[in-house]
Amino acid sequence: MTLLHLEGIEAAYGAAQALFGVDLTVDEGEVLALMGRNGMGKSTTIRVICRLMAHSAGQVRFAGQDMARTPPHVAARAGLGLVPEGRRVFSNLTVGENLIAAARPGPWDMRKVTQLFPRLGERAGQVAGHLSGGEQQMLAIGRALMTNPRLMLLDEATEGLAPVVRQEIWSALDAVRRDSGLSLLVVDKSLAELGRIAERAVILERGRSVWHGAMSQVAGEVANTYLGV
Amino acid sequence: MMRRETILNLLVFLALPAVALAALALDEPFTITLATRAAILALAAVGLNLALGLGGLVSLGHAVFFGLGGYAMGILASHAQSYAPLDLGLFVIDGTKSMPVIWLVAISVSALAALLIGLLALRTTGVYFIMITLAFGQMFYYFTISWPAYGGEDGLSIYVRNSFPGLNTLDPVQFFGLVFALLALVLWIMGRIERSAFGLALGTARQNATRVETVGLSPFKLRLVAFVISGAVTGLAGALFADLNRFVSPTMFSWQMSGEFIVFIVLGGIGRLFGPVVGACLFVLLEHLLSGVSEFWLIYLGAILLFVVLFARGGVIGALVGQGGRHE
């Protein structure tokens, strides 16, 4: 069943149009990779999905509902869990407080999140702003999980982190996908790591979705043409 | 650091009843009244602190709720003392001299006013929010001035303090005890709110509203709930203040009153649970000591406030325990 459906999305920052026609779908339980070079509209697409930005044309449907007039907090309540770019935890709250502030009823609770990321349990009383980058990222993911989303959106979740920490986070995301069947929409630059967890990919080029296909096919000429790798 | 702040909070909190009991022993009822006044003003500012300190809502109209609480008491008690029923249009009720009933009315009316004002004012932020709350304050102020039924500009005197079951409220120390118990109860509730998921989200919405929205919380609703609770507490303080003075007047609605509440919070320490208590006690103490020295005592208060704002950003509590208090 289709959970998220974007059709012909256009959006602009003031006079500067950023999206010129983005189509994508995410099915229930599916992991979709949203790819593209820098400045092609990946983060803008995420912002439109989460309603942090309005679209000027096209349609966003989530769980069968048209989201055109939905404010961001209602979109989040409907089941869109965002792990924003640059981590952005509640830096002056403790780890535990970050998780409590976001909590909503559902299978994901404090116990399950700290099982997934034991370091969060160990640092529950520590102020989030004092955590390492990797720990903050784990917290951002944990906080999104605490909202018990149906679709989690990860915008450059492992950017700027040490390889070991990246590995840990990807493994955790893989475990989340396998165990809970949560749908994921992942934006990342690492082809190898996306290949581990994503089934399908959509590639954006200058604000348009230009390639749709299986993740396994993102290689060779496709990768070279659209991703510059 | 937290531990030092906790000890300081406890000391400040116990200082109030200590002063009252010492005054009782020395037979100085006026000092008990001063302590009661400090506790009531502290309560009003504790209410504002939820909106201002935690929610970041600089309301220059909290005197509206203080005044509504005061007039709730004044109107109900004046009808009780004159035995004239109170005609509310749809129904007619008798006045009352019972404090619990008056408090309930004061809290309800203030909460309702905060809800209506909040629905409008919270659509704006920053200086516009300040101006809208100020405008509401002035509306109420001028309305009561031109409302002859309840004394207009002259205000309304209540001859005998209202009653509370089991207490002689005319005895200063008993009335102080009652006020202090309410202050303690409200501080305990505020402490719980601060640590609750709601309080955490409210504090975070002050710093970054978008981040809160992405986890499914509406900053508007968080702020509205905080504003209503805040208004209700300040309303309760207004009813007590009117009972302390046995008098209500439009000055309870004045913007200077709203300004004083902000001063208490800034003096004590913004966003700190006991900040308003320290601020209000200091204010009453300075008012008492300095007004004996000069009728322009507010100049000295202004200088102290300037010093605190420039050199002790965490207020007096922040200066005494160091800046490293809770999440600052």
Coordinates of C-alpha atoms in Angstrom, one line a residue:
Chain A
M1 CA 0.0 0.0 0.0
T2 CA 1.3 3.5 -0.9
L3 CA 2.1 5.5 2.2
L4 CA 3.5 8.6 0.7
H5 CA 2.7 9.9 -2.8
L6 CA 4.2 13.0 -4.3
E7 CA 3.1 14.1 -7.8
G8 CA 4.4 17.0 -9.8
I9 CA 5.6 18.9 -6.8
E10 CA 6.8 22.4 -7.4
A11 CA 8.1 24.7 -4.6
A12 CA 10.0 28.0 -4.3
Y13 CA 12.0 30.0 -1.8
G14 CA 10.5 33.4 -2.6
A15 CA 11.2 34.1 -6.2
A16 CA 13.7 31.3 -6.5
Q17 CA 12.0 28.1 -7.6
A18 CA 13.7 25.0 -6.2
L19 CA 11.4 22.1 -7.3
F20 CA 10.1 21.9 -10.8
G21 CA 8.3 18.6 -10.7
V22 CA 9.1 15.9 -8.2
D23 CA 7.2 12.6 -8.3
L24 CA 7.9 9.8 -5.8
T25 CA 6.1 7.2 -3.8
V26 CA 7.0 5.3 -0.6
D27 CA 5.1 2.1 0.1
E28 CA 4.3 0.8 3.6
G29 CA 7.4 -0.9 5.0
E30 CA 9.6 0.2 2.1
V31 CA 13.0 2.0 2.2
L32 CA 13.4 4.6 -0.5
A33 CA 16.7 6.4 -1.2
L34 CA 16.3 10.0 -2.4
M35 CA 19.5 10.9 -4.2
G36 CA 21.1 13.6 -6.2
R37 CA 24.0 16.0 -6.2
N38 CA 24.2 19.0 -3.9
G39 CA 21.5 21.7 -4.5
M40 CA 19.3 19.4 -6.6
G41 CA 16.3 19.7 -4.2
K42 CA 16.6 16.7 -1.8
S43 CA 16.2 18.7 1.4
T44 CA 13.6 21.0 -0.1
T45 CA 11.6 17.8 -1.0
I46 CA 11.9 16.6 2.6
R47 CA 10.7 20.1 3.8
V48 CA 7.7 19.9 1.5
I49 CA 6.8 16.4 2.7
C50 CA 7.1 17.5 6.4
R51 CA 5.1 20.7 5.6
L52 CA 7.9 23.0 6.7
M53 CA 7.5 24.5 3.3
A54 CA 4.4 24.9 1.1
H55 CA 4.4 23.5 -2.4
S56 CA 3.1 25.8 -5.2
A57 CA 1.9 23.0 -7.5
G58 CA 1.3 19.3 -7.4
Q59 CA 0.0 17.0 -4.7
V60 CA 1.4 15.5 -1.5
R61 CA -0.6 12.6 -0.1
F62 CA 0.3 10.8 3.1
A63 CA -1.7 7.8 4.2
G64 CA -4.4 8.7 1.7
Q65 CA -4.7 12.3 3.0
D66 CA -4.0 15.4 1.0
M67 CA -1.4 17.3 3.0
A68 CA -1.7 20.7 1.2
R69 CA -3.2 22.5 4.2
T70 CA -1.6 20.5 7.0
P71 CA 0.6 22.4 9.4
P72 CA 3.9 20.7 10.3
H73 CA 2.9 19.5 13.8
V74 CA -0.2 17.8 12.4
A75 CA 1.9 16.2 9.7
A76 CA 4.2 14.9 12.4
R77 CA 1.3 13.6 14.4
A78 CA 0.0 11.9 11.3
G79 CA 3.1 9.8 11.3
L80 CA 5.9 11.7 9.6
G81 CA 9.1 11.6 11.7
L82 CA 11.9 13.9 10.6
V83 CA 15.5 13.4 11.4
P84 CA 16.7 16.8 10.2
E85 CA 20.0 17.7 8.5
G86 CA 22.7 18.8 10.9
R87 CA 21.2 16.8 13.8
R88 CA 19.4 19.6 15.6
V89 CA 18.5 18.0 18.9
F90 CA 17.0 20.1 21.7
S91 CA 20.5 21.1 22.8
N92 CA 19.8 22.4 26.2
L93 CA 17.7 19.5 27.3
T94 CA 19.2 16.3 28.6
V95 CA 19.1 13.2 26.4
G96 CA 16.2 11.7 28.5
E97 CA 14.3 15.0 28.3
N98 CA 14.8 15.1 24.5
L99 CA 13.1 11.7 24.2
I100 CA 10.3 12.5 26.7
A101 CA 9.4 15.8 25.0
A102 CA 8.8 14.0 21.7
A103 CA 7.1 10.9 23.1
R104 CA 3.8 9.7 21.8
P105 CA 2.1 6.4 22.4
G106 CA 3.2 3.4 20.3
P107 CA 5.7 0.6 20.1
W108 CA 8.7 2.9 20.3
D109 CA 9.4 4.0 23.9
M110 CA 12.4 5.0 26.0
R111 CA 13.3 1.3 26.7
K112 CA 13.2 0.3 23.0
V113 CA 15.1 3.4 21.9
T114 CA 17.9 2.9 24.4
Q115 CA 18.1 -0.8 23.4
L116 CA 18.7 0.4 19.9
F117 CA 21.2 3.0 20.9
P118 CA 22.6 1.9 24.3
R119 CA 24.8 5.0 24.5
L120 CA 21.6 7.1 24.8
G121 CA 20.7 5.1 27.9
E122 CA 24.2 5.6 29.4
R123 CA 24.0 9.3 28.8
A124 CA 20.3 9.9 29.7
G125 CA 21.1 12.6 32.2
Q126 CA 23.6 14.4 30.1
V127 CA 22.8 17.7 28.3
A128 CA 22.3 16.9 24.6
G129 CA 24.4 19.9 23.4
H130 CA 27.5 18.3 25.1
L131 CA 27.2 15.0 23.2
S132 CA 29.5 14.0 20.4
G133 CA 28.2 14.4 16.8
G134 CA 27.4 10.7 16.5
E135 CA 25.6 10.6 19.8
Q136 CA 23.6 13.6 18.8
Q137 CA 22.6 11.9 15.6
M138 CA 21.6 8.8 17.5
L139 CA 19.5 11.1 19.7
A140 CA 17.9 12.8 16.7
I141 CA 16.9 9.4 15.3
G142 CA 15.7 8.2 18.8
R143 CA 13.6 11.3 19.2
A144 CA 12.0 10.8 15.8
L145 CA 11.3 7.1 16.7
M146 CA 9.7 8.3 20.0
T147 CA 7.0 10.1 18.0
N148 CA 6.1 6.6 16.7
P149 CA 6.1 7.6 13.0
R150 CA 4.8 5.6 10.1
L151 CA 7.5 7.0 7.8
M152 CA 10.8 8.3 9.0
L153 CA 12.6 10.8 6.9
L154 CA 16.4 11.0 7.3
D155 CA 18.1 14.0 5.8
E156 CA 21.9 13.3 5.5
A157 CA 21.8 11.4 8.8
T158 CA 25.5 10.3 8.8
E159 CA 27.1 13.4 7.2
G160 CA 30.3 14.5 8.8
L161 CA 30.5 11.5 11.2
A162 CA 33.4 9.1 11.7
P163 CA 33.2 5.9 9.7
V164 CA 32.8 3.7 12.8
V165 CA 29.9 5.8 14.0
R166 CA 28.3 5.9 10.5
Q167 CA 28.5 2.1 10.5
E168 CA 26.8 1.9 13.9
I169 CA 24.0 4.2 12.7
W170 CA 23.4 2.4 9.5
S171 CA 23.3 -0.9 11.3
A172 CA 20.7 0.5 13.7
L173 CA 18.6 1.8 10.8
D174 CA 18.8 -1.6 9.2
A175 CA 17.6 -3.2 12.4
V176 CA 14.7 -0.7 12.7
R177 CA 13.7 -1.5 9.1
R178 CA 13.9 -5.3 9.7
D179 CA 12.3 -5.5 13.1
S180 CA 9.6 -2.9 12.9
G181 CA 8.8 -2.7 9.2
L182 CA 8.9 1.1 9.5
S183 CA 9.0 2.9 6.1
L184 CA 12.1 5.1 5.6
L185 CA 12.9 7.8 3.1
V186 CA 16.6 8.3 3.3
V187 CA 18.7 11.1 1.8
D188 CA 22.4 10.4 1.8
K189 CA 25.4 10.6 -0.4
S190 CA 26.9 7.3 0.3
L191 CA 25.9 4.8 -2.4
A192 CA 27.4 1.8 -0.6
E193 CA 25.5 2.4 2.6
L194 CA 22.2 3.2 0.9
G195 CA 22.6 0.1 -1.1
R196 CA 22.6 -1.9 2.2
I197 CA 19.2 -0.8 3.3
A198 CA 17.2 0.8 0.4
E199 CA 15.1 -1.1 -2.0
R200 CA 14.4 1.6 -4.5
A201 CA 15.9 5.0 -5.4
V202 CA 14.7 8.3 -6.9
I203 CA 17.3 10.6 -8.3
L204 CA 16.7 14.4 -8.4
E205 CA 18.3 16.6 -11.0
R206 CA 17.7 20.4 -10.8
G207 CA 14.5 20.1 -8.9
R208 CA 13.0 17.3 -11.0
S209 CA 12.8 13.6 -10.3
V210 CA 14.6 12.2 -13.3
W211 CA 15.3 8.5 -12.4
H212 CA 13.2 5.9 -10.6
G213 CA 14.4 2.4 -10.2
A214 CA 15.7 -0.4 -8.0
M215 CA 18.6 0.5 -5.7
S216 CA 20.7 -2.2 -7.3
Q217 CA 20.5 -0.5 -10.6
V218 CA 22.0 2.7 -9.3
A219 CA 25.5 2.1 -10.6
G220 CA 27.6 2.6 -13.7
E221 CA 26.1 5.1 -16.1
V222 CA 23.2 6.1 -13.9
A223 CA 25.5 6.9 -11.0
N224 CA 27.9 8.6 -13.3
T225 CA 25.3 10.8 -15.1
Y226 CA 23.3 11.9 -12.1
L227 CA 25.5 11.5 -9.0
G228 CA 28.9 12.2 -10.5
V229 CA 30.4 9.1 -9.0
Chain B
M1 CA 25.5 24.0 40.7
M2 CA 22.0 22.6 40.9
R3 CA 22.6 21.7 44.4
R4 CA 23.6 25.2 45.4
E5 CA 20.5 26.5 43.7
T6 CA 18.3 24.0 45.6
I7 CA 19.8 25.1 48.9
L8 CA 19.4 28.8 48.1
N9 CA 15.8 28.2 47.0
L10 CA 15.1 26.4 50.2
L11 CA 16.6 29.2 52.3
V12 CA 14.7 31.9 50.4
F13 CA 11.5 29.9 50.8
L14 CA 11.9 29.4 54.5
A15 CA 13.0 33.0 55.0
L16 CA 9.4 34.1 54.4
P17 CA 7.8 32.2 57.2
A18 CA 10.8 32.8 59.4
V19 CA 10.2 36.6 59.0
A20 CA 6.5 36.2 59.7
L21 CA 7.2 34.1 62.8
A22 CA 9.9 36.4 64.1
A23 CA 7.5 39.3 63.6
L24 CA 4.8 37.4 65.5
A25 CA 7.2 36.9 68.4
L26 CA 8.2 40.5 68.4
D27 CA 4.6 41.6 68.1
E28 CA 5.0 43.4 64.8
P29 CA 2.0 42.7 62.7
F30 CA 3.0 45.1 60.0
T31 CA 6.0 43.0 59.2
I32 CA 3.8 40.0 58.8
T33 CA 1.6 42.0 56.4
L34 CA 4.8 42.9 54.5
A35 CA 5.8 39.2 54.2
T36 CA 2.2 38.4 53.1
R37 CA 2.4 41.1 50.4
A38 CA 5.8 39.7 49.3
A39 CA 4.3 36.2 49.1
I40 CA 1.3 37.4 47.1
L41 CA 3.4 39.4 44.6
A42 CA 5.7 36.4 44.3
L43 CA 2.7 34.2 43.5
A44 CA 1.6 36.7 40.7
A45 CA 5.1 36.6 39.3
V46 CA 5.4 32.9 39.6
G47 CA 2.4 32.8 37.3
L48 CA 4.0 35.1 34.8
N49 CA 7.2 33.2 35.0
L50 CA 5.6 30.2 33.3
A51 CA 4.8 32.3 30.3
L52 CA 7.8 34.6 30.3
G53 CA 10.6 32.5 31.7
L54 CA 9.7 29.1 30.2
G55 CA 7.6 30.1 27.3
G56 CA 9.5 33.3 26.4
L57 CA 6.3 35.3 26.2
V58 CA 7.0 38.8 27.4
S59 CA 3.5 39.7 28.5
L60 CA 3.1 43.4 29.5
G61 CA -0.5 42.7 30.2
H62 CA -0.5 40.3 33.1
A63 CA -2.0 42.9 35.3
V64 CA -5.3 42.1 33.5
F65 CA -5.4 38.7 35.3
F66 CA -4.2 40.3 38.6
G67 CA -6.9 42.9 38.3
L68 CA -9.6 40.3 37.3
G69 CA -8.7 38.2 40.3
G70 CA -9.0 41.4 42.4
Y71 CA -12.3 42.5 41.0
A72 CA -13.7 38.9 41.2
M73 CA -13.0 39.2 44.9
G74 CA -14.2 42.8 45.2
I75 CA -17.5 42.3 43.3
L76 CA -18.4 39.1 45.0
A77 CA -17.6 40.4 48.5
S78 CA -19.2 43.8 47.9
H79 CA -22.5 42.1 47.0
A80 CA -22.2 39.9 50.1
Q81 CA -21.6 42.8 52.4
S82 CA -24.5 44.8 50.9
Y83 CA -26.8 41.8 50.6
A84 CA -27.6 42.9 47.0
P85 CA -27.8 40.0 44.6
L86 CA -25.5 40.1 41.6
D87 CA -27.4 40.2 38.4
L88 CA -25.4 38.5 35.6
G89 CA -28.1 38.9 33.0
L90 CA -28.9 35.3 32.4
F91 CA -29.1 34.5 36.1
V92 CA -28.9 36.2 39.5
I93 CA -26.5 35.0 42.2
D94 CA -25.7 36.1 45.7
G95 CA -22.3 37.6 46.6
T96 CA -19.9 35.5 48.8
K97 CA -17.3 36.1 51.5
S98 CA -15.9 32.6 51.1
M99 CA -12.3 32.6 50.0
P100 CA -12.3 29.2 48.3
V101 CA -15.3 30.2 46.2
I102 CA -13.8 33.6 45.4
W103 CA -10.5 31.9 44.4
L104 CA -12.3 29.5 42.1
V105 CA -14.1 32.4 40.4
A106 CA -10.9 34.4 40.2
I107 CA -9.0 31.5 38.6
S108 CA -11.8 30.7 36.2
V109 CA -12.3 34.3 35.0
S110 CA -8.6 34.9 34.6
A111 CA -8.1 31.6 32.8
L112 CA -10.9 32.5 30.4
A113 CA -9.6 36.0 29.8
A114 CA -6.1 34.5 29.2
L115 CA -7.6 32.0 26.7
L116 CA -9.3 34.8 24.7
I117 CA -6.3 37.2 24.9
G118 CA -3.9 34.4 24.1
L119 CA -5.9 33.3 21.1
L120 CA -5.4 36.7 19.6
A121 CA -2.0 37.8 21.0
L122 CA -0.2 34.5 20.5
R123 CA -0.6 34.8 16.7
T124 CA 2.1 37.5 17.0
T125 CA 5.6 37.4 18.5
G126 CA 8.2 39.8 19.8
V127 CA 7.3 43.4 20.1
Y128 CA 3.8 42.9 18.6
F129 CA 3.0 40.4 21.4
I130 CA 4.2 42.9 24.0
M131 CA 2.1 45.6 22.4
I132 CA -1.1 43.5 22.2
T133 CA -0.9 42.4 25.8
L134 CA -0.2 46.0 26.8
A135 CA -3.3 47.1 24.8
F136 CA -5.5 44.6 26.6
G137 CA -4.2 45.7 29.9
Q138 CA -5.0 49.3 29.1
M139 CA -8.5 48.3 27.9
F140 CA -9.3 46.7 31.2
Y141 CA -7.7 49.6 33.1
Y142 CA -9.8 52.3 31.4
F143 CA -12.9 50.1 31.6
T144 CA -12.7 49.8 35.4
I145 CA -12.0 53.5 35.7
S146 CA -15.3 54.2 33.9
W147 CA -17.3 51.6 35.7
P148 CA -19.1 53.5 38.5
A149 CA -21.0 50.4 39.7
Y150 CA -17.8 49.2 41.4
G151 CA -16.2 52.4 42.5
G152 CA -14.8 53.6 39.2
E153 CA -11.5 55.4 39.7
D154 CA -11.9 55.3 43.5
G155 CA -12.0 51.6 43.7
L156 CA -14.0 49.4 46.0
S157 CA -13.5 48.8 49.7
I158 CA -14.3 45.6 51.4
Y159 CA -14.7 46.1 55.1
V160 CA -14.0 42.7 56.5
R161 CA -11.5 40.2 55.1
N162 CA -13.2 37.2 53.5
S163 CA -13.3 33.9 55.4
F164 CA -11.6 30.6 55.1
P165 CA -13.0 27.5 56.9
G166 CA -11.2 26.9 60.2
L167 CA -9.1 30.1 60.1
N168 CA -9.4 33.6 61.4
T169 CA -8.2 35.4 58.3
L170 CA -8.2 38.7 60.1
D171 CA -5.3 37.5 62.2
P172 CA -2.2 38.5 60.1
V173 CA -0.2 35.4 60.8
Q174 CA -3.1 33.1 59.9
F175 CA -3.7 34.9 56.6
F176 CA 0.0 34.8 55.9
G177 CA 0.0 31.0 56.5
L178 CA -2.8 30.6 54.1
V179 CA -1.1 32.7 51.4
F180 CA 2.2 30.9 52.0
A181 CA 0.6 27.5 51.7
L182 CA -0.9 28.5 48.3
L183 CA 2.5 29.8 47.2
A184 CA 4.1 26.5 48.1
L185 CA 1.4 24.5 46.4
V186 CA 1.7 26.6 43.2
L187 CA 5.5 26.4 43.2
W188 CA 5.3 22.6 43.6
I189 CA 2.9 22.5 40.6
M190 CA 5.1 24.8 38.6
G191 CA 8.1 22.6 39.4
R192 CA 6.2 19.6 38.1
I193 CA 5.1 21.4 35.0
E194 CA 8.6 22.5 34.3
R195 CA 9.9 18.9 34.3
S196 CA 6.9 17.5 32.4
A197 CA 6.9 16.7 28.7
F198 CA 4.7 19.8 28.3
G199 CA 7.2 22.0 30.1
L200 CA 10.2 20.6 28.2
A201 CA 8.4 21.2 24.9
L202 CA 7.4 24.7 25.9
G203 CA 11.0 25.6 26.8
T204 CA 12.2 24.2 23.5
A205 CA 9.5 26.0 21.5
R206 CA 10.9 29.2 23.0
Q207 CA 14.3 28.4 21.4
N208 CA 13.3 26.8 18.2
A209 CA 9.6 26.5 17.3
T210 CA 10.3 24.6 14.0
R211 CA 12.2 21.8 15.8
V212 CA 9.2 21.3 18.1
E213 CA 6.8 21.2 15.2
T214 CA 8.7 18.4 13.6
V215 CA 8.1 16.2 16.5
G216 CA 4.4 16.8 16.3
L217 CA 3.9 19.6 18.9
S218 CA 2.1 22.8 18.1
P219 CA 4.1 25.8 19.6
F220 CA 0.9 27.9 19.5
K221 CA -1.0 25.4 21.6
L222 CA 1.9 24.9 24.0
R223 CA 2.1 28.7 24.5
L224 CA -1.7 29.0 24.8
V225 CA -1.9 26.4 27.5
A226 CA 1.1 28.1 29.3
F227 CA -0.5 31.5 29.0
V228 CA -3.8 30.2 30.4
I229 CA -2.2 28.5 33.4
S230 CA 0.0 31.6 33.9
G231 CA -3.0 33.9 33.8
A232 CA -5.0 31.7 36.2
V233 CA -2.2 31.8 38.8
T234 CA -1.8 35.6 38.5
G235 CA -5.6 35.9 38.9
L236 CA -5.5 33.9 42.1
A237 CA -2.7 36.2 43.4
G238 CA -5.0 39.2 42.5
A239 CA -7.8 37.8 44.6
L240 CA -5.4 37.4 47.6
F241 CA -3.9 40.9 47.0
A242 CA -7.4 42.4 47.1
D243 CA -8.1 40.5 50.3
L244 CA -4.8 41.6 51.9
N245 CA -5.7 45.2 51.2
R246 CA -9.4 44.8 51.6
F247 CA -9.5 47.1 48.6
V248 CA -9.5 46.9 44.8
S249 CA -8.9 49.6 42.4
P250 CA -8.1 50.1 38.7
T251 CA -4.4 50.4 39.5
M252 CA -4.4 46.6 39.8
F253 CA -4.9 46.6 36.0
S254 CA -2.2 49.3 35.3
W255 CA 0.7 48.5 33.0
Q256 CA 3.0 49.5 35.8
M257 CA 1.7 46.5 37.7
S258 CA 2.5 44.3 34.8
G259 CA 6.0 45.9 34.6
E260 CA 6.6 45.2 38.3
F261 CA 5.9 41.5 37.8
I262 CA 8.5 41.5 35.0
V263 CA 10.9 43.3 37.3
F264 CA 10.5 40.6 40.0
I265 CA 11.3 37.9 37.5
V266 CA 14.3 39.7 36.1
L267 CA 15.6 40.6 39.6
G268 CA 15.3 37.0 40.8
G269 CA 16.3 35.2 37.7
I270 CA 14.3 34.6 34.5
G271 CA 13.1 31.1 34.1
R272 CA 14.2 30.0 37.5
L273 CA 11.4 28.5 39.6
F274 CA 12.2 30.6 42.7
G275 CA 13.3 33.7 40.7
P276 CA 10.0 35.5 41.1
V277 CA 10.0 34.7 44.8
V278 CA 13.4 36.2 45.4
G279 CA 12.6 39.1 43.1
A280 CA 9.3 39.9 44.9
C281 CA 10.8 39.6 48.4
L282 CA 13.7 41.9 47.4
F283 CA 11.3 44.4 45.9
V284 CA 9.1 44.5 49.0
L285 CA 12.1 44.8 51.2
L286 CA 13.7 47.6 49.1
E287 CA 10.3 49.3 48.9
H288 CA 10.1 49.2 52.7
L289 CA 13.7 50.2 53.4
L290 CA 14.2 52.8 50.6
S291 CA 10.9 54.5 50.7
G292 CA 11.8 55.5 54.2
V293 CA 15.0 57.1 52.9
S294 CA 13.6 58.9 49.9
E295 CA 10.2 59.2 48.2
F296 CA 12.1 58.7 44.9
W297 CA 13.2 55.3 46.0
L298 CA 12.3 53.8 42.6
I299 CA 15.5 55.6 41.3
Y300 CA 17.5 53.3 43.5
L301 CA 15.5 50.3 42.5
G302 CA 16.1 51.3 38.9
A303 CA 19.9 51.4 39.5
I304 CA 19.8 47.9 41.1
L305 CA 17.8 46.6 38.2
L306 CA 20.2 48.1 35.7
F307 CA 23.1 46.4 37.6
V308 CA 21.3 43.0 37.6
V309 CA 20.5 43.2 33.9
L310 CA 24.1 44.3 32.9
F311 CA 26.2 42.3 35.3
A312 CA 24.0 39.4 36.7
R313 CA 22.0 38.1 33.7
G314 CA 20.9 35.1 35.7
G315 CA 19.3 37.5 38.3
V316 CA 20.2 37.4 42.0
I317 CA 19.9 33.6 42.1
G318 CA 22.1 33.3 39.0
A319 CA 24.7 35.6 40.6
L320 CA 24.7 33.6 43.9
V321 CA 24.9 30.1 42.5
G322 CA 26.9 31.0 39.4
Q323 CA 25.5 31.1 35.8
G324 CA 25.5 27.4 35.4
G325 CA 22.0 26.8 36.7
R326 CA 19.5 24.7 34.9
H327 CA 20.1 24.7 31.2
E328 CA 21.4 28.3 31.0

